[in-house]
PDB file of C-alpha atoms in Angstrom:
ATOM      1  CA  MET A 915     -86.702  -3.832 -21.909  1.00 59.00           C
ATOM      2  CA  SER A 916     -89.395  -3.052 -24.443  1.00 57.00           C
ATOM      3  CA  LYS A 917     -88.628  -2.744 -28.134  1.00 57.00           C
ATOM      4  CA  GLN A 918     -89.432   0.989 -28.010  1.00 55.00           C
ATOM      5  CA  GLU A 919     -87.036   1.525 -25.078  1.00 54.00           C
ATOM      6  CA  SER A 920     -84.346  -0.442 -26.898  1.00 51.00           C
ATOM      7  CA  LEU A 921     -84.779   1.685 -30.046  1.00 48.00           C
ATOM      8  CA  ALA A 922     -84.621   4.874 -27.988  1.00 49.00           C
ATOM      9  CA  GLU A 923     -81.418   3.662 -26.309  1.00 54.00           C
ATOM     10  CA  ASP A 924     -79.873   2.732 -29.681  1.00 54.00           C
ATOM     11  CA  ALA A 925     -80.777   6.156 -31.081  1.00 50.00           C
ATOM     12  CA  ALA A 926     -79.179   7.883 -28.107  1.00 49.00           C
ATOM     13  CA  LEU A 927     -75.955   5.930 -28.617  1.00 51.00           C
ATOM     14  CA  CYS A 928     -75.628   6.248 -32.363  1.00 59.00           C
ATOM     15  CA  CYS A 929     -76.984   9.656 -33.182  1.00 60.00           C
ATOM     16  CA  SER A 930     -75.300  13.018 -32.977  1.00 53.00           C
ATOM     17  CA  PRO A 931     -76.796  15.702 -30.733  1.00 55.00           C
ATOM     18  CA  VAL A 932     -78.239  17.329 -33.862  1.00 57.00           C
ATOM     19  CA  MET A 933     -80.348  14.216 -34.484  1.00 59.00           C
ATOM     20  CA  ARG A 934     -81.241  13.401 -30.864  1.00 63.00           C
ATOM     21  CA  GLU A 935     -82.997  16.658 -30.111  1.00 73.00           C
ATOM     22  CA  PRO A 936     -83.774  19.905 -31.923  1.00 79.00           C
ATOM     23  CA  LEU A 937     -81.147  22.621 -31.775  1.00 79.00           C
ATOM     24  CA  SER A 938     -82.001  25.818 -29.966  1.00 85.00           C
ATOM     25  CA  ALA A 939     -82.164  29.011 -32.001  1.00 90.00           C
ATOM     26  CA  GLU A 940     -78.825  30.048 -30.519  1.00 88.00           C
ATOM     27  CA  GLN A 941     -77.148  26.700 -31.268  1.00 83.00           C
ATOM     28  CA  SER A 942     -78.384  26.633 -34.851  1.00 85.00           C
ATOM     29  CA  ALA A 943     -77.297  30.241 -35.468  1.00 89.00           C
ATOM     30  CA  GLU A 944     -73.796  29.543 -34.134  1.00 87.00           C
ATOM     31  CA  LEU A 945     -73.442  26.276 -36.048  1.00 88.00           C
ATOM     32  CA  ALA A 946     -74.691  27.901 -39.255  1.00 91.00           C
ATOM     33  CA  ARG A 947     -72.228  30.760 -38.834  1.00 93.00           C
ATOM     34  CA  VAL A 948     -69.306  28.329 -38.613  1.00 93.00           C
ATOM     35  CA  PHE A 949     -70.594  26.234 -41.531  1.00 93.00           C
ATOM     36  CA  LYS A 950     -71.080  29.344 -43.635  1.00 94.00           C
ATOM     37  CA  ALA A 951     -67.542  30.491 -42.849  1.00 95.00           C
ATOM     38  CA  ILE A 952     -65.896  27.175 -43.755  1.00 93.00           C
ATOM     39  CA  GLY A 953     -68.362  26.345 -46.539  1.00 94.00           C
ATOM     40  CA  GLU A 954     -66.576  28.588 -49.032  1.00 96.00           C
ATOM     41  CA  PRO A 955     -63.677  26.883 -50.875  1.00 96.00           C
ATOM     42  CA  VAL A 956     -61.118  29.666 -50.362  1.00 96.00           C
ATOM     43  CA  ARG A 957     -61.880  29.857 -46.642  1.00 96.00           C
ATOM     44  CA  LEU A 958     -61.776  26.083 -46.248  1.00 95.00           C
ATOM     45  CA  ARG A 959     -58.398  26.043 -47.963  1.00 96.00           C
ATOM     46  CA  LEU A 960     -57.147  28.908 -45.774  1.00 96.00           C
ATOM     47  CA  LEU A 961     -58.229  26.965 -42.702  1.00 95.00           C
ATOM     48  CA  SER A 962     -56.367  23.913 -43.962  1.00 94.00           C
ATOM     49  CA  LEU A 963     -53.227  25.915 -44.764  1.00 95.00           C
ATOM     50  CA  ILE A 964     -53.214  27.486 -41.301  1.00 96.00           C
ATOM     51  CA  ALA A 965     -53.878  24.220 -39.468  1.00 93.00           C
ATOM     52  CA  SER A 966     -51.215  22.303 -41.393  1.00 94.00           C
ATOM     53  CA  HIS A 967     -48.563  25.022 -41.245  1.00 93.00           C
ATOM     54  CA  ALA A 968     -45.488  24.380 -39.100  1.00 90.00           C
ATOM     55  CA  GLY A 969     -46.270  25.175 -35.481  1.00 89.00           C
ATOM     56  CA  GLY A 970     -50.002  25.361 -36.176  1.00 89.00           C
ATOM     57  CA  GLU A 971     -49.948  29.017 -37.132  1.00 93.00           C
ATOM     58  CA  ALA A 972     -49.281  30.930 -40.311  1.00 95.00           C
ATOM     59  CA  CYS A 973     -48.429  34.498 -41.151  1.00 92.00           C
ATOM     60  CA  VAL A 974     -50.753  36.184 -43.585  1.00 89.00           C
ATOM     61  CA  CYS A 975     -47.650  36.605 -45.756  1.00 88.00           C
ATOM     62  CA  ASP A 976     -47.447  32.775 -45.959  1.00 88.00           C
ATOM     63  CA  LEU A 977     -51.056  32.505 -47.114  1.00 91.00           C
ATOM     64  CA  THR A 978     -51.380  35.070 -49.882  1.00 88.00           C
ATOM     65  CA  GLY A 979     -48.988  33.300 -52.253  1.00 88.00           C
ATOM     66  CA  ALA A 980     -51.148  30.167 -52.299  1.00 91.00           C
ATOM     67  CA  PHE A 981     -53.983  31.962 -54.123  1.00 92.00           C
ATOM     68  CA  GLU A 982     -54.453  34.017 -57.237  1.00 92.00           C
ATOM     69  CA  LEU A 983     -56.402  36.553 -55.192  1.00 93.00           C
ATOM     70  CA  SER A 984     -55.594  40.055 -54.011  1.00 92.00           C
ATOM     71  CA  GLY A 985     -54.372  40.731 -50.486  1.00 90.00           C
ATOM     72  CA  PRO A 986     -57.615  42.516 -49.541  1.00 92.00           C
ATOM     73  CA  THR A 987     -59.658  39.505 -50.716  1.00 94.00           C
ATOM     74  CA  ILE A 988     -57.559  37.120 -48.620  1.00 94.00           C
ATOM     75  CA  SER A 989     -57.931  39.503 -45.661  1.00 93.00           C
ATOM     76  CA  HIS A 990     -61.710  39.493 -46.112  1.00 96.00           C
ATOM     77  CA  HIS A 991     -61.821  35.684 -46.035  1.00 96.00           C
ATOM     78  CA  LEU A 992     -59.603  35.606 -42.944  1.00 96.00           C
ATOM     79  CA  LYS A 993     -61.899  38.147 -41.290  1.00 96.00           C
ATOM     80  CA  VAL A 994     -64.939  35.939 -41.943  1.00 97.00           C
ATOM     81  CA  LEU A 995     -63.152  32.938 -40.404  1.00 97.00           C
ATOM     82  CA  ARG A 996     -62.054  35.049 -37.435  1.00 96.00           C
ATOM     83  CA  GLU A 997     -65.524  36.507 -36.818  1.00 96.00           C
ATOM     84  CA  ALA A 998     -67.001  32.987 -36.910  1.00 95.00           C
ATOM     85  CA  GLY A 999     -64.540  31.963 -34.202  1.00 95.00           C
ATOM     86  CA  VAL A1000     -62.773  29.417 -36.396  1.00 96.00           C
ATOM     87  CA  ILE A1001     -59.373  31.138 -36.280  1.00 97.00           C
ATOM     88  CA  GLU A1002     -57.713  33.825 -34.206  1.00 97.00           C
ATOM     89  CA  GLY A1003     -54.994  36.257 -35.140  1.00 95.00           C
ATOM     90  CA  GLU A1004     -52.127  37.943 -33.343  1.00 95.00           C
ATOM     91  CA  ARG A1005     -50.328  40.987 -34.694  1.00 95.00           C
ATOM     92  CA  ARG A1006     -46.537  40.768 -34.595  1.00 93.00           C
ATOM     93  CA  GLY A1007     -44.973  43.868 -36.055  1.00 93.00           C
ATOM     94  CA  THR A1008     -46.520  44.466 -39.467  1.00 92.00           C
ATOM     95  CA  TRP A1009     -47.844  40.915 -39.904  1.00 92.00           C
ATOM     96  CA  ILE A1010     -50.738  39.005 -38.420  1.00 94.00           C
ATOM     97  CA  TYR A1011     -50.243  35.362 -37.494  1.00 95.00           C
ATOM     98  CA  TYR A1012     -53.312  33.115 -37.556  1.00 96.00           C
ATOM     99  CA  ARG A1013     -54.026  29.854 -35.768  1.00 96.00           C
ATOM    100  CA  VAL A1014     -57.033  27.565 -35.647  1.00 96.00           C
ATOM    101  CA  ARG A1015     -59.279  27.691 -32.587  1.00 95.00           C
ATOM    102  CA  PRO A1016     -59.551  23.952 -31.822  1.00 92.00           C
ATOM    103  CA  GLU A1017     -62.359  24.500 -29.314  1.00 92.00           C
ATOM    104  CA  THR A1018     -64.628  25.770 -32.098  1.00 90.00           C
ATOM    105  CA  LEU A1019     -63.875  22.848 -34.390  1.00 85.00           C
ATOM    106  CA  SER A1020     -64.280  20.409 -31.488  1.00 87.00           C
ATOM    107  CA  ALA A1021     -67.684  21.866 -30.620  1.00 84.00           C
ATOM    108  CA  VAL A1022     -68.872  21.570 -34.232  1.00 83.00           C
ATOM    109  CA  SER A1023     -67.500  18.051 -34.461  1.00 82.00           C
ATOM    110  CA  ALA A1024     -69.205  17.046 -31.222  1.00 79.00           C
ATOM    111  CA  MET A1025     -72.553  18.291 -32.542  1.00 76.00           C
ATOM    112  CA  LEU A1026     -72.250  16.084 -35.615  1.00 75.00           C
ATOM    113  CA  MET A1027     -70.470  12.996 -34.305  1.00 73.00           C
ATOM    114  CA  PRO A1028     -72.505  10.035 -33.131  1.00 67.00           C
ATOM    115  CA  ALA A1029     -72.339   9.599 -29.374  1.00 61.00           C
ATOM    116  CA  ASP A1030     -70.774   6.146 -29.675  1.00 61.00           C
ATOM    117  CA  ALA A1031     -68.131   7.136 -32.269  1.00 57.00           C
ATOM    118  CA  GLY A1032     -65.425   7.167 -29.627  1.00 56.00           C
ATOM    119  CA  ALA A1033     -66.641   4.040 -27.865  1.00 51.00           C
ATOM    120  CA  VAL A1034     -64.533   0.916 -28.002  1.00 49.00           C
ATOM    121  CA  THR A1035     -66.434  -2.268 -28.755  1.00 49.00           C
ATOM    122  CA  ALA A1036     -65.422  -5.555 -27.191  1.00 45.00           C
TER     123      ALA A1036
END
């Protein structure tokens, strides 16, 4: 195997998909939308509160008390997370219960994680 082939193989094993090949316009738009949604401190904290809540879901009534923000402001942040596909909500009576969409976080993680991160070395 030539040195160039060996380097190419090493790069394929260690680099995330983002570094192996350019993202398509669609991929970069979707990834940016998720990053923008979770890149704001209140939204990142909301995501964490929802994910770590008992049963993996939280009522909006459980979230508002954690912030010194108005209900409409919290609702706006939840809407941004929902529109980015990071969380989903289900109305139950007068309240909405939110849960994380693991498939979205897994897809983002897979784009950034080196290909060999899950590999076991002997």
